[in-house]
Amino acid sequence: MLRRKSIYFLILIFLILTVACSDNENAEKQSNTSQKEAANEELVYNPPSMDDLNPDDPLTEYITYGQEVFNETNTILPDNVGNELSCMSCHADGGLSKASSMVGVTTQFPQYRPREGVVFTIEDRINGCMVRSMNGEKLDPESKEMRAMVSYLTYISEGIEVGEEIPWRMQNTMKEIPEPSVSSGEALYAEKNCLSCHATDGSGTGTNTGPALWGENSFNDGAGMSRMSKIAGYIQNNMPPGAAEPLTDQEAADIAAFILSHERPEWKGHDTDWPNGGKPTDIITKDRREKIREGTFDWSEIDNIIPAK
């Protein structure tokens, strides 16, 4: 009798352990499924409003000033900006325009930058724009302006996890560029009414309403916009504002080539960029600009150019 009870007890223990293991396995499967579903769910674009800032919070002063510096960089920092551009010249609506958004940017740093060959902080990235896109001088990392810019960018990035994949970032790149025609780009510049905002001579009509596209008040040729893939992608995704239909790849490439055929400030650090290799082939430097204007540039030197048929 005792032996039979022992057997029943062992069977009961076995059944309990089996059920427990099964429950744990099912729970683990459900957890993995939930994680996969969360990973596949696209991040919602929902930056916080400046109207929600607490006026009694000391940080609010920095966030609001950071927005001002972002929107009026050349006016607030004339000793650091060497042209007539602001951060908002490229990143519309204070960096909140989804087409070229800064929402979430602070969650992506520190970040290794192959162009410079080192790990960048968000402060380094801002200063990279200061010396290239702004053709100016770096900000003191301890300055109020730098602290304010970082505070603003951090605020509009609230709700996004560090290192999270952000679907609206890094979208302004044309991976395959149709071989451009500068003469067609010149015609399109007038046809698409680019000159109404950026002027016939590309000098612009306003820092944030129509920034300079070439000349001394535009970005230098070390900026990302001096790469064909970047400027063509940016033009297609952002220009003309409010257009019913986007430009075709060919139209965006033609306009990009026309813009980059003009003179602009020169970046003095081309020889030290990409120190570990992998330098892109689509950077339009001074010698290439001259050849493009002469009609002698071989577009096949750029790897992702699709030759004209």
mmCIF file of C-alpha atoms in Angstrom:
data_model
loop_
_atom_site.group_PDB
_atom_site.id
_atom_site.type_symbol
_atom_site.label_atom_id
_atom_site.label_comp_id
_atom_site.label_asym_id
_atom_site.label_seq_id
_atom_site.Cartn_x
_atom_site.Cartn_y
_atom_site.Cartn_z
ATOM 1 C CA MET A 1 0.000 0.000 0.000
ATOM 2 C CA LEU A 2 2.788 2.393 0.939
ATOM 3 C CA ARG A 3 4.631 1.523 -2.215
ATOM 4 C CA ARG A 4 1.533 2.276 -4.320
ATOM 5 C CA LYS A 5 1.132 5.705 -2.644
ATOM 6 C CA SER A 6 4.776 6.473 -3.381
ATOM 7 C CA ILE A 7 4.276 5.656 -7.026
ATOM 8 C CA TYR A 8 1.169 7.881 -7.203
ATOM 9 C CA PHE A 9 3.137 10.682 -5.535
ATOM 10 C CA LEU A 10 5.971 10.407 -8.038
ATOM 11 C CA ILE A 11 3.512 10.425 -10.932
ATOM 12 C CA LEU A 12 1.878 13.570 -9.507
ATOM 13 C CA ILE A 13 5.248 15.315 -9.182
ATOM 14 C CA PHE A 14 6.114 14.364 -12.764
ATOM 15 C CA LEU A 15 2.829 15.778 -14.052
ATOM 16 C CA ILE A 16 3.321 19.047 -12.129
ATOM 17 C CA LEU A 17 6.844 19.467 -13.516
ATOM 18 C CA THR A 18 5.667 18.668 -17.046
ATOM 19 C CA VAL A 19 2.889 21.270 -16.874
ATOM 20 C CA ALA A 20 5.260 23.845 -15.367
ATOM 21 C CA CYS A 21 7.841 23.320 -18.079
ATOM 22 C CA SER A 22 5.142 23.534 -20.732
ATOM 23 C CA ASP A 23 3.836 26.778 -19.240
ATOM 24 C CA ASN A 24 7.354 28.241 -19.154
ATOM 25 C CA GLU A 25 7.943 27.225 -22.758
ATOM 26 C CA ASN A 26 4.647 28.762 -23.864
ATOM 27 C CA ALA A 27 5.402 31.936 -21.905
ATOM 28 C CA GLU A 28 8.829 32.153 -23.544
ATOM 29 C CA LYS A 29 7.293 31.670 -27.002
ATOM 30 C CA GLN A 30 4.711 34.374 -26.301
ATOM 31 C CA SER A 31 7.445 36.709 -25.062
ATOM 32 C CA ASN A 32 9.555 36.116 -28.192
ATOM 33 C CA THR A 33 6.485 36.670 -30.373
ATOM 34 C CA SER A 34 5.701 39.933 -28.572
ATOM 35 C CA GLN A 35 9.290 41.107 -28.998
ATOM 36 C CA LYS A 36 9.204 40.302 -32.712
ATOM 37 C CA GLU A 37 5.882 42.106 -33.130
ATOM 38 C CA ALA A 38 7.272 45.119 -31.261
ATOM 39 C CA ALA A 39 10.371 45.109 -33.475
ATOM 40 C CA ASN A 40 8.223 44.988 -36.617
ATOM 41 C CA GLU A 41 5.908 47.748 -35.436
ATOM 42 C CA GLU A 42 6.990 51.043 -36.990
ATOM 43 C CA LEU A 43 7.876 53.813 -34.598
ATOM 44 C CA VAL A 44 5.169 56.482 -34.438
ATOM 45 C CA TYR A 45 6.191 60.009 -35.414
ATOM 46 C CA ASN A 46 4.988 62.004 -32.441
ATOM 47 C CA PRO A 47 7.490 64.633 -31.241
ATOM 48 C CA PRO A 48 6.537 66.567 -28.104
ATOM 49 C CA SER A 49 5.115 70.059 -28.462
ATOM 50 C CA MET A 50 6.988 73.127 -27.292
ATOM 51 C CA ASP A 51 3.657 74.227 -25.799
ATOM 52 C CA ASP A 52 3.976 71.429 -23.241
ATOM 53 C CA LEU A 53 7.150 72.831 -21.698
ATOM 54 C CA ASN A 54 6.932 73.725 -18.026
ATOM 55 C CA PRO A 55 7.766 77.441 -17.644
ATOM 56 C CA ASP A 56 9.019 76.788 -14.098
ATOM 57 C CA ASP A 57 11.520 74.148 -15.196
ATOM 58 C CA PRO A 58 15.057 75.642 -15.578
ATOM 59 C CA LEU A 59 15.621 73.347 -18.554
ATOM 60 C CA THR A 60 12.855 75.092 -20.495
ATOM 61 C CA GLU A 61 15.035 78.183 -20.965
ATOM 62 C CA TYR A 62 17.707 76.073 -22.672
ATOM 63 C CA ILE A 63 15.240 74.145 -24.831
ATOM 64 C CA THR A 64 13.537 77.299 -26.128
ATOM 65 C CA TYR A 65 16.877 79.031 -26.709
ATOM 66 C CA GLY A 66 18.112 75.922 -28.500
ATOM 67 C CA GLN A 67 15.163 76.146 -30.857
ATOM 68 C CA GLU A 68 16.048 79.786 -31.542
ATOM 69 C CA VAL A 69 19.667 78.912 -32.284
ATOM 70 C CA PHE A 70 18.523 76.090 -34.571
ATOM 71 C CA ASN A 71 16.178 78.364 -36.493
ATOM 72 C CA GLU A 72 18.354 81.503 -36.607
ATOM 73 C CA THR A 73 21.887 80.117 -36.460
ATOM 74 C CA ASN A 74 23.514 82.690 -38.733
ATOM 75 C CA THR A 75 21.893 85.589 -36.845
ATOM 76 C CA ILE A 76 22.572 84.376 -33.299
ATOM 77 C CA LEU A 77 26.060 83.006 -34.031
ATOM 78 C CA PRO A 78 27.556 85.342 -36.663
ATOM 79 C CA ASP A 79 31.109 84.623 -35.470
ATOM 80 C CA ASN A 80 30.635 80.879 -35.984
ATOM 81 C CA VAL A 81 28.588 80.802 -39.184
ATOM 82 C CA GLY A 82 30.524 81.637 -42.324
ATOM 83 C CA ASN A 83 27.582 81.868 -44.706
ATOM 84 C CA GLU A 84 23.895 82.797 -44.619
ATOM 85 C CA LEU A 85 22.482 79.438 -43.521
ATOM 86 C CA SER A 86 20.807 78.139 -40.388
ATOM 87 C CA CYS A 87 20.130 74.600 -39.242
ATOM 88 C CA MET A 88 16.559 75.134 -40.450
ATOM 89 C CA SER A 89 17.815 75.901 -43.962
ATOM 90 C CA CYS A 90 18.019 72.130 -44.457
ATOM 91 C CA HIS A 91 15.851 70.835 -41.595
ATOM 92 C CA ALA A 92 12.528 72.638 -42.010
ATOM 93 C CA ASP A 93 10.122 73.551 -39.230
ATOM 94 C CA GLY A 94 12.811 73.577 -36.586
ATOM 95 C CA GLY A 95 13.854 70.041 -37.497
ATOM 96 C CA LEU A 96 10.288 68.750 -37.105
ATOM 97 C CA SER A 97 9.508 68.360 -40.799
ATOM 98 C CA LYS A 98 9.378 64.604 -41.320
ATOM 99 C CA ALA A 99 11.080 64.782 -44.719
ATOM 100 C CA SER A 100 14.364 65.873 -43.130
ATOM 101 C CA SER A 101 13.664 65.405 -39.446
ATOM 102 C CA MET A 102 15.903 65.814 -36.409
ATOM 103 C CA VAL A 103 13.437 63.945 -34.178
ATOM 104 C CA GLY A 104 15.312 61.122 -32.495
ATOM 105 C CA VAL A 105 18.764 62.307 -33.551
ATOM 106 C CA THR A 106 20.217 62.430 -30.021
ATOM 107 C CA THR A 107 19.358 58.751 -29.489
ATOM 108 C CA GLN A 108 21.795 57.773 -32.250
ATOM 109 C CA PHE A 109 24.933 59.065 -30.524
ATOM 110 C CA PRO A 110 27.708 58.281 -29.686
ATOM 111 C CA GLN A 111 28.206 57.036 -33.240
ATOM 112 C CA TYR A 112 31.227 55.982 -35.288
ATOM 113 C CA ARG A 113 31.696 58.354 -38.211
ATOM 114 C CA PRO A 114 33.698 56.863 -41.112
ATOM 115 C CA ARG A 115 34.113 60.299 -42.734
ATOM 116 C CA GLU A 116 36.086 61.489 -39.718
ATOM 117 C CA GLY A 117 37.279 58.038 -38.625
ATOM 118 C CA VAL A 118 36.328 58.566 -34.966
ATOM 119 C CA VAL A 119 33.353 58.186 -32.638
ATOM 120 C CA PHE A 120 31.198 61.321 -32.557
ATOM 121 C CA THR A 121 29.071 62.687 -29.753
ATOM 122 C CA ILE A 122 26.013 64.780 -30.617
ATOM 123 C CA GLU A 123 28.151 67.860 -29.878
ATOM 124 C CA ASP A 124 30.716 66.658 -32.438
ATOM 125 C CA ARG A 125 27.958 66.170 -34.978
ATOM 126 C CA ILE A 126 26.644 69.695 -34.462
ATOM 127 C CA ASN A 127 30.161 71.058 -34.879
ATOM 128 C CA GLY A 128 30.601 68.993 -38.011
ATOM 129 C CA CYS A 129 27.703 70.928 -39.505
ATOM 130 C CA MET A 130 29.140 74.192 -38.237
ATOM 131 C CA VAL A 131 32.400 73.768 -40.154
ATOM 132 C CA ARG A 132 30.960 72.140 -43.278
ATOM 133 C CA SER A 133 27.339 73.088 -43.953
ATOM 134 C CA MET A 134 27.764 76.462 -42.206
ATOM 135 C CA ASN A 135 31.303 76.921 -43.568
ATOM 136 C CA GLY A 136 32.253 78.388 -40.195
ATOM 137 C CA GLU A 137 33.836 77.666 -36.835
ATOM 138 C CA LYS A 138 33.069 75.110 -34.152
ATOM 139 C CA LEU A 139 31.059 76.015 -31.079
ATOM 140 C CA ASP A 140 32.627 75.702 -27.648
ATOM 141 C CA PRO A 141 31.109 72.430 -26.330
ATOM 142 C CA GLU A 142 30.600 74.154 -22.973
ATOM 143 C CA SER A 143 28.890 77.236 -24.433
ATOM 144 C CA LYS A 144 25.285 78.057 -23.649
ATOM 145 C CA GLU A 145 24.447 77.776 -27.345
ATOM 146 C CA MET A 146 25.786 74.226 -27.582
ATOM 147 C CA ARG A 147 24.047 73.195 -24.360
ATOM 148 C CA ALA A 148 20.839 74.782 -25.635
ATOM 149 C CA MET A 149 21.019 73.044 -29.034
ATOM 150 C CA VAL A 150 21.569 69.664 -27.383
ATOM 151 C CA SER A 151 18.727 70.349 -24.938
ATOM 152 C CA TYR A 152 16.348 71.195 -27.783
ATOM 153 C CA LEU A 153 17.301 68.175 -29.894
ATOM 154 C CA THR A 154 17.016 65.928 -26.838
ATOM 155 C CA TYR A 155 13.574 67.309 -26.042
ATOM 156 C CA ILE A 156 12.150 66.703 -29.521
ATOM 157 C CA SER A 157 13.612 63.169 -29.333
ATOM 158 C CA GLU A 158 11.728 62.259 -26.146
ATOM 159 C CA GLY A 159 9.982 58.891 -26.203
ATOM 160 C CA ILE A 160 12.539 57.268 -28.511
ATOM 161 C CA GLU A 161 14.920 54.688 -27.066
ATOM 162 C CA VAL A 162 18.680 55.036 -27.414
ATOM 163 C CA GLY A 163 19.853 53.227 -30.536
ATOM 164 C CA GLU A 164 16.305 52.572 -31.730
ATOM 165 C CA GLU A 165 15.838 52.205 -35.465
ATOM 166 C CA ILE A 166 14.122 55.357 -36.679
ATOM 167 C CA PRO A 167 12.273 54.912 -39.994
ATOM 168 C CA TRP A 168 12.240 58.605 -40.949
ATOM 169 C CA ARG A 169 16.003 59.147 -40.581
ATOM 170 C CA MET A 170 18.598 58.906 -43.360
ATOM 171 C CA GLN A 171 15.985 58.908 -46.148
ATOM 172 C CA ASN A 172 17.496 61.681 -48.284
ATOM 173 C CA THR A 173 19.844 59.499 -50.309
ATOM 174 C CA MET A 174 19.389 58.496 -53.936
ATOM 175 C CA LYS A 175 21.036 55.093 -54.185
ATOM 176 C CA GLU A 176 20.925 54.861 -57.983
ATOM 177 C CA ILE A 177 21.365 58.166 -59.816
ATOM 178 C CA PRO A 178 20.423 58.524 -63.479
ATOM 179 C CA GLU A 179 23.285 60.118 -65.405
ATOM 180 C CA PRO A 180 22.449 63.817 -65.113
ATOM 181 C CA SER A 181 22.196 66.545 -67.687
ATOM 182 C CA VAL A 182 23.305 69.972 -66.451
ATOM 183 C CA SER A 183 21.518 71.779 -69.289
ATOM 184 C CA SER A 184 18.300 69.960 -68.423
ATOM 185 C CA GLY A 185 18.871 70.841 -64.757
ATOM 186 C CA GLU A 186 19.213 74.519 -65.676
ATOM 187 C CA ALA A 187 15.932 74.413 -67.592
ATOM 188 C CA LEU A 188 14.199 72.599 -64.722
ATOM 189 C CA TYR A 189 15.508 75.150 -62.239
ATOM 190 C CA ALA A 190 13.377 77.728 -64.035
ATOM 191 C CA GLU A 191 10.527 75.413 -65.029
ATOM 192 C CA LYS A 192 9.992 74.139 -61.468
ATOM 193 C CA ASN A 193 10.266 77.736 -60.210
ATOM 194 C CA CYS A 194 13.268 77.045 -57.952
ATOM 195 C CA LEU A 195 14.428 80.594 -58.652
ATOM 196 C CA SER A 196 11.403 82.136 -56.907
ATOM 197 C CA CYS A 197 12.886 81.041 -53.561
ATOM 198 C CA HIS A 198 16.565 80.615 -54.369
ATOM 199 C CA ALA A 199 17.011 83.458 -56.905
ATOM 200 C CA THR A 200 18.198 83.238 -60.488
ATOM 201 C CA ASP A 201 21.836 83.361 -59.398
ATOM 202 C CA GLY A 202 21.357 80.816 -56.594
ATOM 203 C CA SER A 203 22.099 83.418 -53.921
ATOM 204 C CA GLY A 204 18.792 82.779 -52.154
ATOM 205 C CA THR A 205 16.006 85.028 -50.918
ATOM 206 C CA GLY A 206 16.004 84.106 -47.224
ATOM 207 C CA THR A 207 17.895 81.837 -44.859
ATOM 208 C CA ASN A 208 14.880 79.659 -44.082
ATOM 209 C CA THR A 209 12.571 80.486 -46.974
ATOM 210 C CA GLY A 210 15.054 80.172 -49.812
ATOM 211 C CA PRO A 211 18.674 79.584 -48.742
ATOM 212 C CA ALA A 212 21.648 80.136 -51.023
ATOM 213 C CA LEU A 213 22.340 77.083 -53.188
ATOM 214 C CA TRP A 214 25.764 78.140 -54.392
ATOM 215 C CA GLY A 215 28.202 80.988 -53.954
ATOM 216 C CA GLU A 216 29.927 82.265 -50.825
ATOM 217 C CA ASN A 217 26.795 82.161 -48.686
ATOM 218 C CA SER A 218 26.070 78.482 -49.298
ATOM 219 C CA PHE A 219 27.483 75.233 -47.872
ATOM 220 C CA ASN A 220 31.063 74.273 -48.651
ATOM 221 C CA ASP A 221 32.087 71.261 -50.715
ATOM 222 C CA GLY A 222 32.900 69.207 -47.621
ATOM 223 C CA ALA A 223 29.240 69.149 -46.585
ATOM 224 C CA GLY A 224 27.054 66.125 -47.216
ATOM 225 C CA MET A 225 25.043 68.199 -49.697
ATOM 226 C CA SER A 226 28.090 68.292 -51.966
ATOM 227 C CA ARG A 227 27.573 64.603 -52.686
ATOM 228 C CA MET A 228 25.364 63.812 -55.678
ATOM 229 C CA SER A 229 23.506 61.016 -53.876
ATOM 230 C CA LYS A 230 22.677 63.265 -50.925
ATOM 231 C CA ILE A 231 21.604 66.412 -52.739
ATOM 232 C CA ALA A 232 19.607 64.532 -55.393
ATOM 233 C CA GLY A 233 17.791 62.567 -52.678
ATOM 234 C CA TYR A 234 17.172 65.718 -50.644
ATOM 235 C CA ILE A 235 15.791 67.611 -53.639
ATOM 236 C CA GLN A 236 13.466 64.762 -54.568
ATOM 237 C CA ASN A 237 12.123 64.362 -51.024
ATOM 238 C CA ASN A 238 11.783 68.033 -50.143
ATOM 239 C CA MET A 239 11.403 70.139 -53.286
ATOM 240 C CA PRO A 240 9.420 71.954 -54.465
ATOM 241 C CA PRO A 241 7.536 72.464 -51.196
ATOM 242 C CA GLY A 242 3.891 71.482 -51.470
ATOM 243 C CA ALA A 243 4.285 69.945 -54.934
ATOM 244 C CA ALA A 244 1.429 67.681 -56.004
ATOM 245 C CA GLU A 245 3.883 65.140 -57.402
ATOM 246 C CA PRO A 246 7.529 64.508 -56.477
ATOM 247 C CA LEU A 247 10.301 65.078 -58.960
ATOM 248 C CA THR A 248 11.408 62.015 -60.881
ATOM 249 C CA ASP A 249 14.855 60.556 -60.196
ATOM 250 C CA GLN A 250 16.063 62.065 -63.458
ATOM 251 C CA GLU A 251 14.697 65.535 -62.701
ATOM 252 C CA ALA A 252 16.184 65.545 -59.187
ATOM 253 C CA ALA A 253 19.558 64.362 -60.513
ATOM 254 C CA ASP A 254 19.590 67.000 -63.269
ATOM 255 C CA ILE A 255 18.796 69.846 -60.852
ATOM 256 C CA ALA A 256 21.381 68.527 -58.374
ATOM 257 C CA ALA A 257 24.080 68.470 -61.055
ATOM 258 C CA PHE A 258 23.176 72.006 -62.145
ATOM 259 C CA ILE A 259 23.424 73.276 -58.548
ATOM 260 C CA LEU A 260 26.720 71.520 -57.839
ATOM 261 C CA SER A 261 28.253 72.747 -61.094
ATOM 262 C CA HIS A 262 28.474 76.239 -59.568
ATOM 263 C CA GLU A 263 31.261 77.521 -57.363
ATOM 264 C CA ARG A 264 30.990 77.359 -53.591
ATOM 265 C CA PRO A 265 33.352 77.596 -50.589
ATOM 266 C CA GLU A 266 36.069 74.946 -50.555
ATOM 267 C CA TRP A 267 36.564 72.495 -47.693
ATOM 268 C CA LYS A 268 40.244 72.294 -46.776
ATOM 269 C CA GLY A 269 40.051 68.841 -45.205
ATOM 270 C CA HIS A 270 39.308 66.603 -48.198
ATOM 271 C CA ASP A 271 42.690 64.870 -47.927
ATOM 272 C CA THR A 272 42.084 63.798 -44.327
ATOM 273 C CA ASP A 273 38.435 62.748 -44.690
ATOM 274 C CA TRP A 274 37.679 58.997 -44.680
ATOM 275 C CA PRO A 275 41.065 58.106 -43.129
ATOM 276 C CA ASN A 276 40.197 54.397 -42.933
ATOM 277 C CA GLY A 277 39.056 54.071 -46.521
ATOM 278 C CA GLY A 278 35.635 53.810 -48.112
ATOM 279 C CA LYS A 279 35.565 57.366 -49.429
ATOM 280 C CA PRO A 280 32.427 57.908 -51.548
ATOM 281 C CA THR A 281 32.945 58.539 -55.235
ATOM 282 C CA ASP A 282 30.149 61.116 -55.580
ATOM 283 C CA ILE A 283 31.747 64.118 -53.836
ATOM 284 C CA ILE A 284 31.768 67.113 -56.183
ATOM 285 C CA THR A 285 34.960 69.055 -55.514
ATOM 286 C CA LYS A 286 36.379 72.129 -57.271
ATOM 287 C CA ASP A 287 38.106 70.259 -60.101
ATOM 288 C CA ARG A 288 34.956 68.274 -60.788
ATOM 289 C CA ARG A 289 32.829 71.429 -60.812
ATOM 290 C CA GLU A 290 35.057 72.901 -63.481
ATOM 291 C CA LYS A 291 34.825 69.765 -65.619
ATOM 292 C CA ILE A 292 31.039 69.624 -65.211
ATOM 293 C CA ARG A 293 30.738 73.207 -66.454
ATOM 294 C CA GLU A 294 33.046 72.419 -69.360
ATOM 295 C CA GLY A 295 31.042 69.301 -70.188
ATOM 296 C CA THR A 296 34.130 67.081 -69.812
ATOM 297 C CA PHE A 297 33.333 65.317 -66.549
ATOM 298 C CA ASP A 298 32.995 61.541 -66.824
ATOM 299 C CA TRP A 299 29.935 60.701 -64.728
ATOM 300 C CA SER A 300 30.968 57.037 -64.678
ATOM 301 C CA GLU A 301 33.582 58.021 -62.071
ATOM 302 C CA ILE A 302 30.666 57.976 -59.631
ATOM 303 C CA ASP A 303 29.852 54.385 -58.706
ATOM 304 C CA ASN A 304 26.090 54.711 -58.348
ATOM 305 C CA ILE A 305 25.494 56.656 -61.567
ATOM 306 C CA ILE A 306 23.305 54.772 -64.031
ATOM 307 C CA PRO A 307 24.658 55.597 -67.522
ATOM 308 C CA ALA A 308 22.289 57.237 -69.979
ATOM 309 C CA LYS A 309 21.165 54.965 -72.803
#
